[in-house]
Amino acid sequence: MTAATRLTRLLNDPEPTEEFRYEDVARLSDQELGDLLPTAYGLGRAPTYPATLARHAVEDAGRERQPRYTPEACRRMFEALLAGTRVRDWADLTLGAGALVRCTGPWPELSAPARALAEFILAKDDLRQPYALLAVAGLAGEETLRAVTDRLGRDAGPVGLAELAVITRLTDAERMLLSEAERDYSFTSPPPHPDAWRGIADSPAYAEFARAALGEAADRADALHAGKIPYRADKAFTDREVAALGHAARVALLRDEPWLPALLDRLLPGITLAPTAARTVPSQALLYELARAAQDFPTPEMVTALRHVRTTVRHAGVPKQLAKMLKKIDAALAERTDVALRLPALGFEGDGVLRREAGEYAAVVRVDGTTAELTWEKDGRPLRAVPAPVRRDHPDLVKELRDLAKRVGSQLATLVRALEGGYTVDAVHPYGWWRTGLATHPLARSVVRRLIWEVEIVPGDWRPVLPETDDLPDAPEDAAVRLWHPLRSDPDAVRAWRDLLTERRIRQPFKQAFREIYLLTPAEETTRTYSNRFAAHLVHYRRMFALFRARGWRSNLLGHWSDGEQDGAVRTLGAGEWQVRFLHSLADWDGDEPLASTDQVRFSRRVEGAWREAPLAEVPPLVFSEAMRDVDLFVGVTSVAADPEWADGGPVRAYWERAGFAELTASAEARRDALGRILPRLKIAGRCSLDGRFLVVRGELRTYRIHLGSANILMEPDDSYLCIVPARGKGADGKGADGKVFLPFEDERLSLILSKAFLLADDTRITDASILAQIGRGA
């Protein structure tokens, strides 16, 4: 007997003779799952406990996978939805529309159940699923569709009415796709179909609407600021208009429309600044909906525009919310390699400098690394501040150039994130475009030239190049170019690049030559589908949760509520084909601060639109390494072992003592490698040496051993612990102890270790009574 047969019997038999087995659900094919879902949904309250288990397990699988429906299963789904209205007093129309999107054959005749469902929803005046309602009403015929559009059109606003008008002209299949893309209040539907928005964007009618709708929104924002429309905070657009404009933005962003950037430069400032001096916003709802659209289909211009308005908006809460959303957008942009690296020149010369005259003065905007600085000159001599005559006679120019410098900084930050994120997709570019669009681009060159690249001179022969020190090689215009990664290089080459960067004092925009690599271990080959490499650590949970957001991981906030005490943080990698999950759970408390316990790391592969768990050995090495690098960061930064003031006893103290001086992780090994190159150049070099996992510092009073992972300190000869709490902001700027030490990459922990080393090497000049008391006890 097959798994599908056993489950069918359990769902239909009022007196089943078999027990439910979870493994049966896992064995279902996508089509068998689609055949069972109408039965499970239509069951309502299951007559037996095994049937209840089977129903919930089948529905859970339907939410996680991409079921396939035969025409007969589609008919049964609509019948189950209709029958369910008598029991549930509701119908999940999105589930019915989604069945048709995934139908394996010609759609069945559904006008009668579709009409009954639409009339039921209208009678209830339940408009929680407007787009699914429109899709189902279209199956019932023009009269029912007209009744639904008339009801939805109340208080919809001009843009909302325009969208309803275009929806009535779409095909039934296109209406189903729009319902699939806009998942309103559906708790039983599978993950959105991966091609839903592409199908909508390919509709000429909807693409035309998208441009008109966004143009209308920008015109309305202009009219608000011109005083032609009365201003009311957060009332510039109706709820229906906000949803419609979100759809329009997704279509325009997915199509990468050339007219969109200029329009966004009008629209976004218009909806984020009040036409008065008030600290209100014309439409927070539209701003956040556009940001959510950017999370789905980001472009560099959209990211830059959002970053720019974040710096200009006067509303106190908006910048913080936008910052959270931008972290997700940055991660998504890195996956969209076809547009991620595009960058306008904005009038800058080839050397990354823009000059503007202001009477007898000159403004100079100069790109340096990942920032742009505005300075002023007279007769070629730099000035300390904006000249008073320029402030008086050219205030608009001053504001324009200050905004330009901020915008360039935002663009370069976006570029850096997109370049680094391209590792997991193994992004490759044609040499001709890379040379002109990145390596010699007036803005991008300051970032790109300090990174190591590989050019495929002939097939299979990749030649590394650092544009900052080397001439660009002769190569065909269509030759492949990609970022160099130490995982693809031998150890001698890695050491040579690290030596060169240190000698030339080249600080890379992100850690590349010193980048950690993570290879599959024998233990992970044994566990096969999961890694325990970073399990059983105790971490400050809120700090780790913040890091999840910063690195583009999705996670639910842990808490003492139903299913809230454990979760898995998730990040999608490899152009959307791979997913990593980092399991963690609430463990203890440090006063009012929750502590979490870390657990397994697991990977899944996208198969026919659904995520299926994959063995670690099948994960591409770059995807595996980059994912584990993030997890190492989460644990290393937030572990209580790195808290110098930890004093509690019990099991947490035992963990602190064990982990605070444990073997080095890959990130700590990279730190040790960097220190080995930096120390000989320091004035305290004669007092420092590396010994295994410690930096040993010989002071006048005692000798100190600083752990390279946690930065915790032990004192010789008795290994007593020395607690040093750095002053806020000290040792965290990436410049070392006195702001002058060159570091080849940004690393707060490395800077902290060097700060402590400088302090302890000259321990006779320490004035802090707490530190002196600890040193004196064993001196």
PDB file of N, CA and C in Angstrom, residues 255-329:
ATOM      1  N   ARG A 255      10.974  44.522 -14.194  1.00  0.00           N
ATOM      2  CA  ARG A 255      11.263  44.803 -15.614  1.00  0.00           C
ATOM      3  C   ARG A 255      12.487  45.701 -15.773  1.00  0.00           C
ATOM      4  N   ASP A 256      12.957  46.262 -14.631  1.00  0.00           N
ATOM      5  CA  ASP A 256      14.107  47.180 -14.647  1.00  0.00           C
ATOM      6  C   ASP A 256      13.865  48.310 -15.645  1.00  0.00           C
ATOM      7  N   GLU A 257      12.713  48.957 -15.485  1.00  0.00           N
ATOM      8  CA  GLU A 257      12.303  50.002 -16.421  1.00  0.00           C
ATOM      9  C   GLU A 257      13.260  51.195 -16.366  1.00  0.00           C
ATOM     10  N   PRO A 258      13.712  51.696 -17.512  1.00  0.00           N
ATOM     11  CA  PRO A 258      14.673  52.812 -17.510  1.00  0.00           C
ATOM     12  C   PRO A 258      14.089  54.125 -16.991  1.00  0.00           C
ATOM     13  N   TRP A 259      12.758  54.276 -17.042  1.00  0.00           N
ATOM     14  CA  TRP A 259      12.139  55.513 -16.570  1.00  0.00           C
ATOM     15  C   TRP A 259      11.974  55.564 -15.057  1.00  0.00           C
ATOM     16  N   LEU A 260      12.183  54.435 -14.378  1.00  0.00           N
ATOM     17  CA  LEU A 260      11.860  54.367 -12.954  1.00  0.00           C
ATOM     18  C   LEU A 260      12.775  55.206 -12.064  1.00  0.00           C
ATOM     19  N   PRO A 261      14.112  55.210 -12.241  1.00  0.00           N
ATOM     20  CA  PRO A 261      14.954  55.962 -11.294  1.00  0.00           C
ATOM     21  C   PRO A 261      14.586  57.437 -11.184  1.00  0.00           C
ATOM     22  N   ALA A 262      14.376  58.103 -12.317  1.00  0.00           N
ATOM     23  CA  ALA A 262      14.033  59.523 -12.267  1.00  0.00           C
ATOM     24  C   ALA A 262      12.691  59.734 -11.573  1.00  0.00           C
ATOM     25  N   LEU A 263      11.762  58.834 -11.799  1.00  0.00           N
ATOM     26  CA  LEU A 263      10.455  58.964 -11.166  1.00  0.00           C
ATOM     27  C   LEU A 263      10.573  58.768  -9.647  1.00  0.00           C
ATOM     28  N   LEU A 264      11.385  57.797  -9.220  1.00  0.00           N
ATOM     29  CA  LEU A 264      11.585  57.569  -7.791  1.00  0.00           C
ATOM     30  C   LEU A 264      12.238  58.776  -7.116  1.00  0.00           C
ATOM     31  N   ASP A 265      13.110  59.475  -7.846  1.00  0.00           N
ATOM     32  CA  ASP A 265      13.750  60.662  -7.285  1.00  0.00           C
ATOM     33  C   ASP A 265      12.739  61.768  -7.006  1.00  0.00           C
ATOM     34  N   ARG A 266      11.594  61.729  -7.678  1.00  0.00           N
ATOM     35  CA  ARG A 266      10.498  62.654  -7.367  1.00  0.00           C
ATOM     36  C   ARG A 266       9.589  62.095  -6.275  1.00  0.00           C
ATOM     37  N   LEU A 267       9.231  60.815  -6.443  1.00  0.00           N
ATOM     38  CA  LEU A 267       8.205  60.234  -5.584  1.00  0.00           C
ATOM     39  C   LEU A 267       8.664  60.044  -4.141  1.00  0.00           C
ATOM     40  N   LEU A 268       9.842  59.459  -3.940  1.00  0.00           N
ATOM     41  CA  LEU A 268      10.262  59.130  -2.581  1.00  0.00           C
ATOM     42  C   LEU A 268      10.451  60.361  -1.693  1.00  0.00           C
ATOM     43  N   PRO A 269      11.150  61.409  -2.145  1.00  0.00           N
ATOM     44  CA  PRO A 269      11.198  62.607  -1.288  1.00  0.00           C
ATOM     45  C   PRO A 269       9.816  63.217  -1.082  1.00  0.00           C
ATOM     46  N   GLY A 270       8.973  63.114  -2.101  1.00  0.00           N
ATOM     47  CA  GLY A 270       7.648  63.713  -2.001  1.00  0.00           C
ATOM     48  C   GLY A 270       6.768  63.075  -0.948  1.00  0.00           C
ATOM     49  N   ILE A 271       6.935  61.782  -0.692  1.00  0.00           N
ATOM     50  CA  ILE A 271       6.082  61.098   0.288  1.00  0.00           C
ATOM     51  C   ILE A 271       6.743  60.960   1.648  1.00  0.00           C
ATOM     52  N   THR A 272       8.002  61.434   1.784  1.00  0.00           N
ATOM     53  CA  THR A 272       8.688  61.309   3.076  1.00  0.00           C
ATOM     54  C   THR A 272       8.904  62.642   3.772  1.00  0.00           C
ATOM     55  N   LEU A 273       8.683  63.742   3.087  1.00  0.00           N
ATOM     56  CA  LEU A 273       8.832  65.049   3.707  1.00  0.00           C
ATOM     57  C   LEU A 273       7.506  65.796   3.646  1.00  0.00           C
ATOM     58  N   ALA A 274       7.083  66.344   4.769  1.00  0.00           N
ATOM     59  CA  ALA A 274       5.867  67.148   4.790  1.00  0.00           C
ATOM     60  C   ALA A 274       6.116  68.460   4.042  1.00  0.00           C
ATOM     61  N   PRO A 275       5.082  69.033   3.403  1.00  0.00           N
ATOM     62  CA  PRO A 275       5.264  70.319   2.706  1.00  0.00           C
ATOM     63  C   PRO A 275       5.445  71.483   3.680  1.00  0.00           C
ATOM     64  N   THR A 276       5.276  71.205   4.965  1.00  0.00           N
ATOM     65  CA  THR A 276       5.522  72.203   6.000  1.00  0.00           C
ATOM     66  C   THR A 276       6.760  71.783   6.786  1.00  0.00           C
ATOM     67  N   ALA A 277       7.024  72.464   7.884  1.00  0.00           N
ATOM     68  CA  ALA A 277       8.167  72.100   8.729  1.00  0.00           C
ATOM     69  C   ALA A 277       7.827  70.967   9.690  1.00  0.00           C
ATOM     70  N   ALA A 278       6.624  70.424   9.562  1.00  0.00           N
ATOM     71  CA  ALA A 278       6.182  69.368  10.482  1.00  0.00           C
ATOM     72  C   ALA A 278       7.046  68.126  10.342  1.00  0.00           C
ATOM     73  N   ARG A 279       7.174  67.394  11.442  1.00  0.00           N
ATOM     74  CA  ARG A 279       7.942  66.142  11.434  1.00  0.00           C
ATOM     75  C   ARG A 279       7.040  64.955  11.109  1.00  0.00           C
ATOM     76  N   THR A 280       6.160  65.162  10.163  1.00  0.00           N
ATOM     77  CA  THR A 280       5.252  64.105   9.725  1.00  0.00           C
ATOM     78  C   THR A 280       5.600  63.699   8.308  1.00  0.00           C
ATOM     79  N   VAL A 281       4.891  62.699   7.805  1.00  0.00           N
ATOM     80  CA  VAL A 281       5.179  62.113   6.500  1.00  0.00           C
ATOM     81  C   VAL A 281       3.875  62.063   5.702  1.00  0.00           C
ATOM     82  N   PRO A 282       3.885  62.454   4.422  1.00  0.00           N
ATOM     83  CA  PRO A 282       2.664  62.353   3.622  1.00  0.00           C
ATOM     84  C   PRO A 282       2.094  60.937   3.542  1.00  0.00           C
ATOM     85  N   SER A 283       2.985  59.917   3.470  1.00  0.00           N
ATOM     86  CA  SER A 283       2.474  58.542   3.420  1.00  0.00           C
ATOM     87  C   SER A 283       3.542  57.553   3.869  1.00  0.00           C
ATOM     88  N   GLN A 284       3.534  57.237   5.174  1.00  0.00           N
ATOM     89  CA  GLN A 284       4.410  56.170   5.662  1.00  0.00           C
ATOM     90  C   GLN A 284       4.054  54.848   5.004  1.00  0.00           C
ATOM     91  N   ALA A 285       2.757  54.601   4.830  1.00  0.00           N
ATOM     92  CA  ALA A 285       2.314  53.320   4.285  1.00  0.00           C
ATOM     93  C   ALA A 285       2.903  53.087   2.909  1.00  0.00           C
ATOM     94  N   LEU A 286       2.886  54.106   2.044  1.00  0.00           N
ATOM     95  CA  LEU A 286       3.436  53.927   0.695  1.00  0.00           C
ATOM     96  C   LEU A 286       4.957  53.791   0.742  1.00  0.00           C
ATOM     97  N   LEU A 287       5.608  54.565   1.597  1.00  0.00           N
ATOM     98  CA  LEU A 287       7.061  54.448   1.711  1.00  0.00           C
ATOM     99  C   LEU A 287       7.460  53.027   2.060  1.00  0.00           C
ATOM    100  N   TYR A 288       6.817  52.437   3.060  1.00  0.00           N
ATOM    101  CA  TYR A 288       7.184  51.092   3.490  1.00  0.00           C
ATOM    102  C   TYR A 288       6.764  50.048   2.452  1.00  0.00           C
ATOM    103  N   GLU A 289       5.677  50.294   1.739  1.00  0.00           N
ATOM    104  CA  GLU A 289       5.274  49.355   0.690  1.00  0.00           C
ATOM    105  C   GLU A 289       6.287  49.370  -0.458  1.00  0.00           C
ATOM    106  N   LEU A 290       6.796  50.553  -0.802  1.00  0.00           N
ATOM    107  CA  LEU A 290       7.832  50.632  -1.833  1.00  0.00           C
ATOM    108  C   LEU A 290       9.113  49.950  -1.356  1.00  0.00           C
ATOM    109  N   ALA A 291       9.430  50.085  -0.081  1.00  0.00           N
ATOM    110  CA  ALA A 291      10.605  49.395   0.460  1.00  0.00           C
ATOM    111  C   ALA A 291      10.409  47.884   0.420  1.00  0.00           C
ATOM    112  N   ARG A 292       9.187  47.412   0.695  1.00  0.00           N
ATOM    113  CA  ARG A 292       8.921  45.970   0.596  1.00  0.00           C
ATOM    114  C   ARG A 292       9.034  45.503  -0.860  1.00  0.00           C
ATOM    115  N   ALA A 293       8.610  46.345  -1.795  1.00  0.00           N
ATOM    116  CA  ALA A 293       8.780  46.007  -3.213  1.00  0.00           C
ATOM    117  C   ALA A 293      10.263  45.885  -3.554  1.00  0.00           C
ATOM    118  N   ALA A 294      11.068  46.769  -2.962  1.00  0.00           N
ATOM    119  CA  ALA A 294      12.509  46.709  -3.199  1.00  0.00           C
ATOM    120  C   ALA A 294      13.118  45.456  -2.592  1.00  0.00           C
ATOM    121  N   GLN A 295      12.551  44.946  -1.502  1.00  0.00           N
ATOM    122  CA  GLN A 295      13.039  43.680  -0.947  1.00  0.00           C
ATOM    123  C   GLN A 295      12.815  42.548  -1.940  1.00  0.00           C
ATOM    124  N   ASP A 296      11.717  42.604  -2.690  1.00  0.00           N
ATOM    125  CA  ASP A 296      11.410  41.547  -3.659  1.00  0.00           C
ATOM    126  C   ASP A 296      12.257  41.666  -4.917  1.00  0.00           C
ATOM    127  N   PHE A 297      12.410  42.910  -5.439  1.00  0.00           N
ATOM    128  CA  PHE A 297      13.117  43.105  -6.708  1.00  0.00           C
ATOM    129  C   PHE A 297      13.968  44.377  -6.626  1.00  0.00           C
ATOM    130  N   PRO A 298      15.078  44.324  -5.898  1.00  0.00           N
ATOM    131  CA  PRO A 298      15.878  45.537  -5.698  1.00  0.00           C
ATOM    132  C   PRO A 298      16.663  45.940  -6.938  1.00  0.00           C
ATOM    133  N   THR A 299      16.885  47.215  -7.064  1.00  0.00           N
ATOM    134  CA  THR A 299      17.829  47.761  -8.040  1.00  0.00           C
ATOM    135  C   THR A 299      18.744  48.719  -7.288  1.00  0.00           C
ATOM    136  N   PRO A 300      19.950  48.974  -7.781  1.00  0.00           N
ATOM    137  CA  PRO A 300      20.852  49.882  -7.062  1.00  0.00           C
ATOM    138  C   PRO A 300      20.271  51.284  -6.935  1.00  0.00           C
ATOM    139  N   GLU A 301      19.545  51.745  -7.984  1.00  0.00           N
ATOM    140  CA  GLU A 301      18.960  53.075  -7.920  1.00  0.00           C
ATOM    141  C   GLU A 301      17.895  53.171  -6.830  1.00  0.00           C
ATOM    142  N   MET A 302      17.088  52.103  -6.688  1.00  0.00           N
ATOM    143  CA  MET A 302      16.060  52.090  -5.650  1.00  0.00           C
ATOM    144  C   MET A 302      16.703  52.091  -4.265  1.00  0.00           C
ATOM    145  N   VAL A 303      17.739  51.285  -4.092  1.00  0.00           N
ATOM    146  CA  VAL A 303      18.415  51.230  -2.796  1.00  0.00           C
ATOM    147  C   VAL A 303      19.019  52.591  -2.455  1.00  0.00           C
ATOM    148  N   THR A 304      19.677  53.219  -3.427  1.00  0.00           N
ATOM    149  CA  THR A 304      20.285  54.524  -3.192  1.00  0.00           C
ATOM    150  C   THR A 304      19.228  55.566  -2.849  1.00  0.00           C
ATOM    151  N   ALA A 305      18.101  55.539  -3.558  1.00  0.00           N
ATOM    152  CA  ALA A 305      17.023  56.502  -3.293  1.00  0.00           C
ATOM    153  C   ALA A 305      16.468  56.322  -1.885  1.00  0.00           C
ATOM    154  N   LEU A 306      16.296  55.077  -1.442  1.00  0.00           N
ATOM    155  CA  LEU A 306      15.802  54.825  -0.089  1.00  0.00           C
ATOM    156  C   LEU A 306      16.822  55.259   0.955  1.00  0.00           C
ATOM    157  N   ARG A 307      18.097  54.992   0.694  1.00  0.00           N
ATOM    158  CA  ARG A 307      19.130  55.440   1.634  1.00  0.00           C
ATOM    159  C   ARG A 307      19.133  56.969   1.744  1.00  0.00           C
ATOM    160  N   HIS A 308      18.910  57.609   0.611  1.00  0.00           N
ATOM    161  CA  HIS A 308      18.955  59.071   0.609  1.00  0.00           C
ATOM    162  C   HIS A 308      17.797  59.654   1.420  1.00  0.00           C
ATOM    163  N   VAL A 309      16.582  59.151   1.217  1.00  0.00           N
ATOM    164  CA  VAL A 309      15.451  59.705   1.966  1.00  0.00           C
ATOM    165  C   VAL A 309      15.581  59.388   3.456  1.00  0.00           C
ATOM    166  N   ARG A 310      16.258  58.288   3.774  1.00  0.00           N
ATOM    167  CA  ARG A 310      16.469  57.969   5.192  1.00  0.00           C
ATOM    168  C   ARG A 310      17.272  59.061   5.872  1.00  0.00           C
ATOM    169  N   THR A 311      18.158  59.704   5.153  1.00  0.00           N
ATOM    170  CA  THR A 311      18.985  60.761   5.755  1.00  0.00           C
ATOM    171  C   THR A 311      18.276  62.109   5.783  1.00  0.00           C
ATOM    172  N   THR A 312      17.172  62.273   5.057  1.00  0.00           N
ATOM    173  CA  THR A 312      16.512  63.572   4.970  1.00  0.00           C
ATOM    174  C   THR A 312      15.165  63.624   5.681  1.00  0.00           C
ATOM    175  N   VAL A 313      14.526  62.465   5.919  1.00  0.00           N
ATOM    176  CA  VAL A 313      13.201  62.452   6.524  1.00  0.00           C
ATOM    177  C   VAL A 313      13.254  63.037   7.935  1.00  0.00           C
ATOM    178  N   ARG A 314      12.206  63.777   8.310  1.00  0.00           N
ATOM    179  CA  ARG A 314      12.183  64.424   9.624  1.00  0.00           C
ATOM    180  C   ARG A 314      11.428  63.606  10.673  1.00  0.00           C
ATOM    181  N   HIS A 315      10.643  62.657  10.248  1.00  0.00           N
ATOM    182  CA  HIS A 315       9.883  61.819  11.179  1.00  0.00           C
ATOM    183  C   HIS A 315      10.858  60.964  11.990  1.00  0.00           C
ATOM    184  N   ALA A 316      10.700  60.961  13.318  1.00  0.00           N
ATOM    185  CA  ALA A 316      11.689  60.321  14.189  1.00  0.00           C
ATOM    186  C   ALA A 316      11.779  58.815  13.994  1.00  0.00           C
ATOM    187  N   GLY A 317      10.656  58.138  13.727  1.00  0.00           N
ATOM    188  CA  GLY A 317      10.681  56.680  13.677  1.00  0.00           C
ATOM    189  C   GLY A 317      11.008  56.088  12.320  1.00  0.00           C
ATOM    190  N   VAL A 318      10.915  56.878  11.259  1.00  0.00           N
ATOM    191  CA  VAL A 318      11.084  56.336   9.916  1.00  0.00           C
ATOM    192  C   VAL A 318      12.519  55.879   9.643  1.00  0.00           C
ATOM    193  N   PRO A 319      13.560  56.653   9.988  1.00  0.00           N
ATOM    194  CA  PRO A 319      14.923  56.192   9.690  1.00  0.00           C
ATOM    195  C   PRO A 319      15.245  54.825  10.287  1.00  0.00           C
ATOM    196  N   LYS A 320      14.796  54.580  11.515  1.00  0.00           N
ATOM    197  CA  LYS A 320      15.082  53.300  12.154  1.00  0.00           C
ATOM    198  C   LYS A 320      14.405  52.151  11.407  1.00  0.00           C
ATOM    199  N   GLN A 321      13.145  52.348  11.031  1.00  0.00           N
ATOM    200  CA  GLN A 321      12.438  51.300  10.300  1.00  0.00           C
ATOM    201  C   GLN A 321      13.043  51.078   8.918  1.00  0.00           C
ATOM    202  N   LEU A 322      13.408  52.171   8.239  1.00  0.00           N
ATOM    203  CA  LEU A 322      14.033  52.038   6.925  1.00  0.00           C
ATOM    204  C   LEU A 322      15.380  51.323   7.032  1.00  0.00           C
ATOM    205  N   ALA A 323      16.121  51.591   8.100  1.00  0.00           N
ATOM    206  CA  ALA A 323      17.415  50.926   8.273  1.00  0.00           C
ATOM    207  C   ALA A 323      17.229  49.416   8.347  1.00  0.00           C
ATOM    208  N   LYS A 324      16.211  48.954   9.073  1.00  0.00           N
ATOM    209  CA  LYS A 324      15.937  47.517   9.153  1.00  0.00           C
ATOM    210  C   LYS A 324      15.592  46.956   7.779  1.00  0.00           C
ATOM    211  N   MET A 325      14.775  47.683   7.042  1.00  0.00           N
ATOM    212  CA  MET A 325      14.340  47.190   5.741  1.00  0.00           C
ATOM    213  C   MET A 325      15.499  47.197   4.746  1.00  0.00           C
ATOM    214  N   LEU A 326      16.367  48.209   4.847  1.00  0.00           N
ATOM    215  CA  LEU A 326      17.491  48.291   3.918  1.00  0.00           C
ATOM    216  C   LEU A 326      18.456  47.119   4.078  1.00  0.00           C
ATOM    217  N   LYS A 327      18.575  46.598   5.288  1.00  0.00           N
ATOM    218  CA  LYS A 327      19.435  45.429   5.478  1.00  0.00           C
ATOM    219  C   LYS A 327      18.923  44.244   4.676  1.00  0.00           C
ATOM    220  N   LYS A 328      17.620  44.059   4.655  1.00  0.00           N
ATOM    221  CA  LYS A 328      17.035  42.974   3.858  1.00  0.00           C
ATOM    222  C   LYS A 328      17.184  43.263   2.368  1.00  0.00           C
ATOM    223  N   ILE A 329      17.020  44.538   1.995  1.00  0.00           N
ATOM    224  CA  ILE A 329      17.133  44.903   0.581  1.00  0.00           C
ATOM    225  C   ILE A 329      18.558  44.684   0.096  1.00  0.00           C
TER     226      ILE A 329
END
